[in-house]
CSV table of C-alpha atoms in Angstrom, one decimal:
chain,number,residue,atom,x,y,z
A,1,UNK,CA,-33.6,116.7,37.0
A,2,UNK,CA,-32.9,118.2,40.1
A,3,UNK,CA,-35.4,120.7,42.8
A,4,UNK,CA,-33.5,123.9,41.4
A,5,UNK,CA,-33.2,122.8,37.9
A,6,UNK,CA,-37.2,122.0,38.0
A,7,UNK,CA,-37.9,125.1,39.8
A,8,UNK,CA,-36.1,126.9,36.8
A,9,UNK,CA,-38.4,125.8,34.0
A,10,UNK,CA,-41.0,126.4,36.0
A,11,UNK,CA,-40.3,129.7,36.9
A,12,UNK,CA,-39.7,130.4,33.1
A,13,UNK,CA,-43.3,128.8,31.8
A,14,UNK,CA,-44.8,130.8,34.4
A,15,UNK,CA,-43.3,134.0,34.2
A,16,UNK,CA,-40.6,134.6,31.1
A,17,UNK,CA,-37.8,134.9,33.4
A,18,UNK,CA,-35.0,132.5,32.9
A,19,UNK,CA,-32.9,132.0,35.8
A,20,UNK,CA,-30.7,129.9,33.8
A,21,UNK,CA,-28.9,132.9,32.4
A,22,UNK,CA,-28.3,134.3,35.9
A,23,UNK,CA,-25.0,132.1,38.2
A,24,UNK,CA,-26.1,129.6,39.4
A,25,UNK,CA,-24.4,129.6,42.8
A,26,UNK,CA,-25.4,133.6,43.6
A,27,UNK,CA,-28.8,132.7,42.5
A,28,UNK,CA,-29.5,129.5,44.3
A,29,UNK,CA,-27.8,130.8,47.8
A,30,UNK,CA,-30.4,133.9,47.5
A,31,UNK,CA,-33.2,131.8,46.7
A,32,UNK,CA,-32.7,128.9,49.0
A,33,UNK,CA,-32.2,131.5,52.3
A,34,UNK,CA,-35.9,133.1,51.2
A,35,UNK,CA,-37.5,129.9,50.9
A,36,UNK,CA,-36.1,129.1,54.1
A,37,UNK,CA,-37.6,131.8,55.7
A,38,UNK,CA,-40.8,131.4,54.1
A,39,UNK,CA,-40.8,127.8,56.3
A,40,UNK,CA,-40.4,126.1,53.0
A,41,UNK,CA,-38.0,123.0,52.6
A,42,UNK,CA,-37.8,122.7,49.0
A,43,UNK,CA,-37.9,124.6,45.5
A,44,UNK,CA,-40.6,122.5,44.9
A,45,UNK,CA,-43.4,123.3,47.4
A,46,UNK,CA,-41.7,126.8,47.3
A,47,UNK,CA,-42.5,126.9,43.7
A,48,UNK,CA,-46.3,125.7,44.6
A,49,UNK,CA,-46.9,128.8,46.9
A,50,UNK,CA,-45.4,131.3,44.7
A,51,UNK,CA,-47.8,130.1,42.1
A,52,UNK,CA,-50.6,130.9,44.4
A,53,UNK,CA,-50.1,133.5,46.1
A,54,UNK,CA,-49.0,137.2,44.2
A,55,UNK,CA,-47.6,138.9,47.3
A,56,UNK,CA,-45.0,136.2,47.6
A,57,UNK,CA,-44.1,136.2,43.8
A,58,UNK,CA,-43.7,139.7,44.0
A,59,UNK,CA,-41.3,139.1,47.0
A,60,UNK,CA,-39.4,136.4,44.9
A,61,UNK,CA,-39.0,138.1,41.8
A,62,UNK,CA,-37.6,141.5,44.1
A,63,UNK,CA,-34.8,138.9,45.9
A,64,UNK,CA,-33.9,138.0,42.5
A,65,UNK,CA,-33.2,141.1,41.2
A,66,UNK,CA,-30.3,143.3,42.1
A,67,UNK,CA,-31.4,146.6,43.9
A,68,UNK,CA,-28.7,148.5,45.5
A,69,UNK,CA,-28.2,151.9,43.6
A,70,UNK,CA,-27.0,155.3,44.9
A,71,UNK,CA,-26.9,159.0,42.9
A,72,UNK,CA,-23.6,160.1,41.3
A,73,UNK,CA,-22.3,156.1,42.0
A,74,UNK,CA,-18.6,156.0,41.3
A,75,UNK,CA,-18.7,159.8,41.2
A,76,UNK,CA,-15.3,160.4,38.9
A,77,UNK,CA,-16.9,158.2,35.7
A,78,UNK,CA,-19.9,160.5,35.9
A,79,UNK,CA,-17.4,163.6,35.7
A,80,UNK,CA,-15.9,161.8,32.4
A,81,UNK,CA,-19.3,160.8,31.1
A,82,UNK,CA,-20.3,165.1,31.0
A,83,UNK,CA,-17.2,166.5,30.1
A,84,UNK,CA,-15.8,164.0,27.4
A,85,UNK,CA,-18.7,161.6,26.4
A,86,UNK,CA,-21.0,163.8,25.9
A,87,UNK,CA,-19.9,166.6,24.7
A,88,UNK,CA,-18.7,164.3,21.5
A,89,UNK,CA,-21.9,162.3,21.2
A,90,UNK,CA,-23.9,165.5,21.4
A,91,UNK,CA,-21.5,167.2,18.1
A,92,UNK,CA,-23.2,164.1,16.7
A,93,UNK,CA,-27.2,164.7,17.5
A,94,UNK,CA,-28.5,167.7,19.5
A,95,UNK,CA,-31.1,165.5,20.9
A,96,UNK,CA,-29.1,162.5,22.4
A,97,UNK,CA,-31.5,159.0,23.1
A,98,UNK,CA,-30.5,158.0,26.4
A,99,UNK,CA,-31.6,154.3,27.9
A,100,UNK,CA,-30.9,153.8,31.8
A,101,UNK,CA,-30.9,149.6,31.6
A,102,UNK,CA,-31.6,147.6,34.6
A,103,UNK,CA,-32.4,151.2,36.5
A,104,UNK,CA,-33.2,149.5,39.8
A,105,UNK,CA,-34.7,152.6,42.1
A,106,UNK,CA,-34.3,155.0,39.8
A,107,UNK,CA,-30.7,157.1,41.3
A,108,UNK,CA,-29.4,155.6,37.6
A,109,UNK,CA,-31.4,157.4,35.2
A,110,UNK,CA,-32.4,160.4,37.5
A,111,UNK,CA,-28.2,161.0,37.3
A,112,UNK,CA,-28.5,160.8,34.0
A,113,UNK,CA,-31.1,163.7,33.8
A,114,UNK,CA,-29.7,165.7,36.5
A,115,UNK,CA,-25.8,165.3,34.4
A,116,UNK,CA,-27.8,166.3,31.2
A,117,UNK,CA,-28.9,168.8,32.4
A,118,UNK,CA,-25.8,170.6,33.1
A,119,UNK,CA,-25.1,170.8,29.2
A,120,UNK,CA,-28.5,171.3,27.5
A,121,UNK,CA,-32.1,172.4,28.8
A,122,UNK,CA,-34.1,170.0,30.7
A,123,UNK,CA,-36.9,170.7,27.8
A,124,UNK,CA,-34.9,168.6,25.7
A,125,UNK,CA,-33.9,166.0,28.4
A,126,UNK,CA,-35.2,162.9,27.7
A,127,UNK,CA,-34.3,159.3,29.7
A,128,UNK,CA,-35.9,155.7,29.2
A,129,UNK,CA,-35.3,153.5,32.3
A,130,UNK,CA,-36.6,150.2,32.6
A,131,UNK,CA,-36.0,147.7,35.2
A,132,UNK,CA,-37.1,143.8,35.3
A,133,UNK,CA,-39.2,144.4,38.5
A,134,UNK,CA,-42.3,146.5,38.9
A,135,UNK,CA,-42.1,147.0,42.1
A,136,UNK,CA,-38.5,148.8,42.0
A,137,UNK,CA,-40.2,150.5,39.3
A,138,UNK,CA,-42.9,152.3,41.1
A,139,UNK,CA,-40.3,153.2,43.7
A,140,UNK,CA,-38.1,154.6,41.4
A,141,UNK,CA,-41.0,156.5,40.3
A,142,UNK,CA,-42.1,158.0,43.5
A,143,UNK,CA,-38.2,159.4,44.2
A,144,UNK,CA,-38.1,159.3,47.6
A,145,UNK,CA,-34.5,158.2,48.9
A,146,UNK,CA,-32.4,158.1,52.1
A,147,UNK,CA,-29.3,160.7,52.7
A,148,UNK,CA,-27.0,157.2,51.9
A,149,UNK,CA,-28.2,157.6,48.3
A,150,UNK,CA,-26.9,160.9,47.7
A,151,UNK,CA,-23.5,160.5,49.4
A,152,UNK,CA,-21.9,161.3,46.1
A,153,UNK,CA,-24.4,163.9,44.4
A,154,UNK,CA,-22.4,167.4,44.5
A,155,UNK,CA,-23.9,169.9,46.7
A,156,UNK,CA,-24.9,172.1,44.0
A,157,UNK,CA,-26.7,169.7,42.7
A,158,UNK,CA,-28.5,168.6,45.9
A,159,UNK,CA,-30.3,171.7,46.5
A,160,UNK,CA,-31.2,172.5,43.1
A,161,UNK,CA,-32.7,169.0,42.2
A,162,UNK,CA,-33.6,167.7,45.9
A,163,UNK,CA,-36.0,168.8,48.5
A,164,UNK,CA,-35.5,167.2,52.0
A,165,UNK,CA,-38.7,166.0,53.6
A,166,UNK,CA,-38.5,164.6,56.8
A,167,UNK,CA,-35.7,162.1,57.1
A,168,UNK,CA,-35.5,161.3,53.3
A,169,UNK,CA,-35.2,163.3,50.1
A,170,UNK,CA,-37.4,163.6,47.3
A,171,UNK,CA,-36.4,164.6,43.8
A,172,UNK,CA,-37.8,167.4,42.0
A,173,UNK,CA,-40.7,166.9,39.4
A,174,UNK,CA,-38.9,168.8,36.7
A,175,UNK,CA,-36.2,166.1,36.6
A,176,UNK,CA,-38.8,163.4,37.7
A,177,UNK,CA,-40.9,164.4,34.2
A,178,UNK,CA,-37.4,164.1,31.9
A,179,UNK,CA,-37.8,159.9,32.9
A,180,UNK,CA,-40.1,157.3,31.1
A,181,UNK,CA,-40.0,154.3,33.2
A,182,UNK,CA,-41.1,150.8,32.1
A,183,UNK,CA,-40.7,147.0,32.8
A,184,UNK,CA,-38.2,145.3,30.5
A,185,UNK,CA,-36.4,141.9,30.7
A,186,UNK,CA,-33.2,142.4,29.4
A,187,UNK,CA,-32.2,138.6,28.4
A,188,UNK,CA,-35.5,138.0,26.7
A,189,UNK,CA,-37.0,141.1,25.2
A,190,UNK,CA,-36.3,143.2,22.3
A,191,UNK,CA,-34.7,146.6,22.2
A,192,UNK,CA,-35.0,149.8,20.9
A,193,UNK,CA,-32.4,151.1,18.5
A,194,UNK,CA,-30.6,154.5,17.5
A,195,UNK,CA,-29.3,155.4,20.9
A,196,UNK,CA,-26.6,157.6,21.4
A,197,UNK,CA,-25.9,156.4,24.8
A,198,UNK,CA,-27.2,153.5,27.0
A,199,UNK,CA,-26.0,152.8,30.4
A,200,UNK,CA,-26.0,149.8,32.3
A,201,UNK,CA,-24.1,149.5,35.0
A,202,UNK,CA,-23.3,147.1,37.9
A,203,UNK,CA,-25.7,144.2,36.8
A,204,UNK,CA,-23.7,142.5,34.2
A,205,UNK,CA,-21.9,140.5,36.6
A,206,UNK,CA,-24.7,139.0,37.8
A,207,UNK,CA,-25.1,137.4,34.5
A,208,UNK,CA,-23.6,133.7,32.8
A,209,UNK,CA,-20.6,134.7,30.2
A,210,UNK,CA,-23.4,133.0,27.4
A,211,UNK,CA,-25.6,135.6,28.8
A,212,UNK,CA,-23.3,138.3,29.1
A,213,UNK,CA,-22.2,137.7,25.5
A,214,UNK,CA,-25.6,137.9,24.1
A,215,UNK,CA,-26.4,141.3,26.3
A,216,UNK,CA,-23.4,142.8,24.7
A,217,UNK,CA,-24.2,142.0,21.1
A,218,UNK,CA,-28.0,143.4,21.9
A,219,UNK,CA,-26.8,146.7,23.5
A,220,UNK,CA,-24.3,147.0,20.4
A,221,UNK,CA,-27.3,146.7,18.0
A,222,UNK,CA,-29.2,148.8,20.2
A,223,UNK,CA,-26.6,152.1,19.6
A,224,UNK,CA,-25.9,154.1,16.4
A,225,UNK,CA,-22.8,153.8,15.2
A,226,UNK,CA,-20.6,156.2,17.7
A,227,UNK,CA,-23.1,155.5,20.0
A,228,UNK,CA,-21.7,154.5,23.2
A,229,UNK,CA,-22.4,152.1,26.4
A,230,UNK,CA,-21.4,153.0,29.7
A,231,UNK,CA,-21.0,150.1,32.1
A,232,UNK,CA,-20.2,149.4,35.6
A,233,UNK,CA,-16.7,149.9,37.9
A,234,UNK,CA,-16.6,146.0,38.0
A,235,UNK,CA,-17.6,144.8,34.4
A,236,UNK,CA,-14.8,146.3,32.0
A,237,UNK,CA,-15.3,144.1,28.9
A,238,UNK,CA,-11.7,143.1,27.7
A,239,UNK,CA,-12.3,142.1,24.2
A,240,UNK,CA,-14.9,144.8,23.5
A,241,UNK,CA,-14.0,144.8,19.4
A,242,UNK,CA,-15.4,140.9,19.6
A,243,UNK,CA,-18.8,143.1,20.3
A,244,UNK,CA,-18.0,145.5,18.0
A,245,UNK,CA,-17.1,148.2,20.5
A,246,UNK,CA,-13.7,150.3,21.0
A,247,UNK,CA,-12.6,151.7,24.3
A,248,UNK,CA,-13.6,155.4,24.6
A,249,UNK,CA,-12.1,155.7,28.1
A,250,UNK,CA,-12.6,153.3,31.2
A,251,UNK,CA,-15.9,152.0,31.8
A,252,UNK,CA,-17.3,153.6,28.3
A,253,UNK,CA,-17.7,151.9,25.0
A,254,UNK,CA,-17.7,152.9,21.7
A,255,UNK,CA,-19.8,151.6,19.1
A,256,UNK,CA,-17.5,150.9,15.7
């Protein structure tokens, strides 16, 4: 077997993860340049230091996740998402379950809440976000983010749901309160079910098409019937009824 392929199993006895089901080229060229930086000249003896030393496997495991987000991303989907998704899946069930999958820093769900809340109370906004790395997690918690992340979020929308401090812009409690945020691995662990919407967006590609397929067959079992999933500008699935989806409109997916 060869350094990566050992490095792989080891990675998955030791922490769950299963790299395997990531590509291989996009995940080895990330990898390799950290190691190399790190001074290490293998997978091998990088494998030995990330199994003693916590800081560094918390480094690792945030280079091998994907964490570039932004508010409002791919503005125009999010204008379809609150004037024809929702109004639909909300005809269906007044209180709408809502999972943000793979949230990254937390602009995912908090657009979520902040779009919600433009057609129903915040009371009764509820979002479940959950990301593979804890350390994204407790940033997204926090929800302190640069003026780049908000290129897209509408003005209105700006200064009723953020306050600037200092250089970077924090968002406001009320919407920070309608998000639960926990660790999830989305290849290994098992989901909820009965949502009426889940969105995952721009991580799919990052995926194997074995793992894709599986992902797809999950978040299908995962929605109600009419439920729908809401992926990103670069993942359109083109045989969606082999998942047992239909086409809604682009980018959105209905369960059959």
């Amino acid at each position: 077997m060869n350094d990566y392929g050992q490095f792989v199993l080891s990675i998955k006895k030791k922490t769950g993860i299963d790299l395997a089901l990531y590509k291989e080229a996009q995940m080895k060229r990330r990898l390799t340049s950290l190691y190399e930086k790190k001074g290490y000249q293998s997978f091998s003896t990088f494998f030995d230091a990330l199994n003693s030393n916590q800081d560094m496997m918390n480094e690792f495991l945030d280079r091998m996740t994907i964490n570039v987000s932004e508010f409002y991303r791919n503005a125009k989907r999010w204008e379809v998402l609150e004037e024809k998704i929702l109004p639909r899946l909300m005809k269906e069930n007044s209180r709408l379950k809502v999972w943000s999958a793979a949230c990254s820093t937390g602009e995912e769900p908090y657009t979520i809440a902040m779009v919600l809340s433009n057609i129903m109370p915040l009371s009764k906004v509820a979002v479940q976000a959950t990301d593979l790395d804890l350390n994204v997690i407790q940033k997204a918690k926090i929800g302190f983010y640069s003026e780049r992340a908000l290129a897209e979020v509408p003005e209105s929308v700006k200064k009723k749901y953020f306050h600037k401090e200092g250089q970077y812009f924090k968002v406001a409690e009320d919407i920070k309160k309608t998000v639960a945020f926990k660790q999830q691995n989305l290849l290994s662990d098992r989901f909820d079910s009965g949502y009426d919407l889940i969105v995952c967006r721009n991580v799919m590609i990052y995926f194997t098409e074995e793992a894709k397929d599986e992902l797809y067959q999950k978040f299908n079992a995962a929605l109600r019937p009419g439920g729908v999933l809401f992926v990103g500008s670069t993942e359109q699935i083109f045989n969606p009824e082999r998942y047992g989806f239909e086409a809604e409109d682009t980018f959105f997916y209905k369960k059959i």
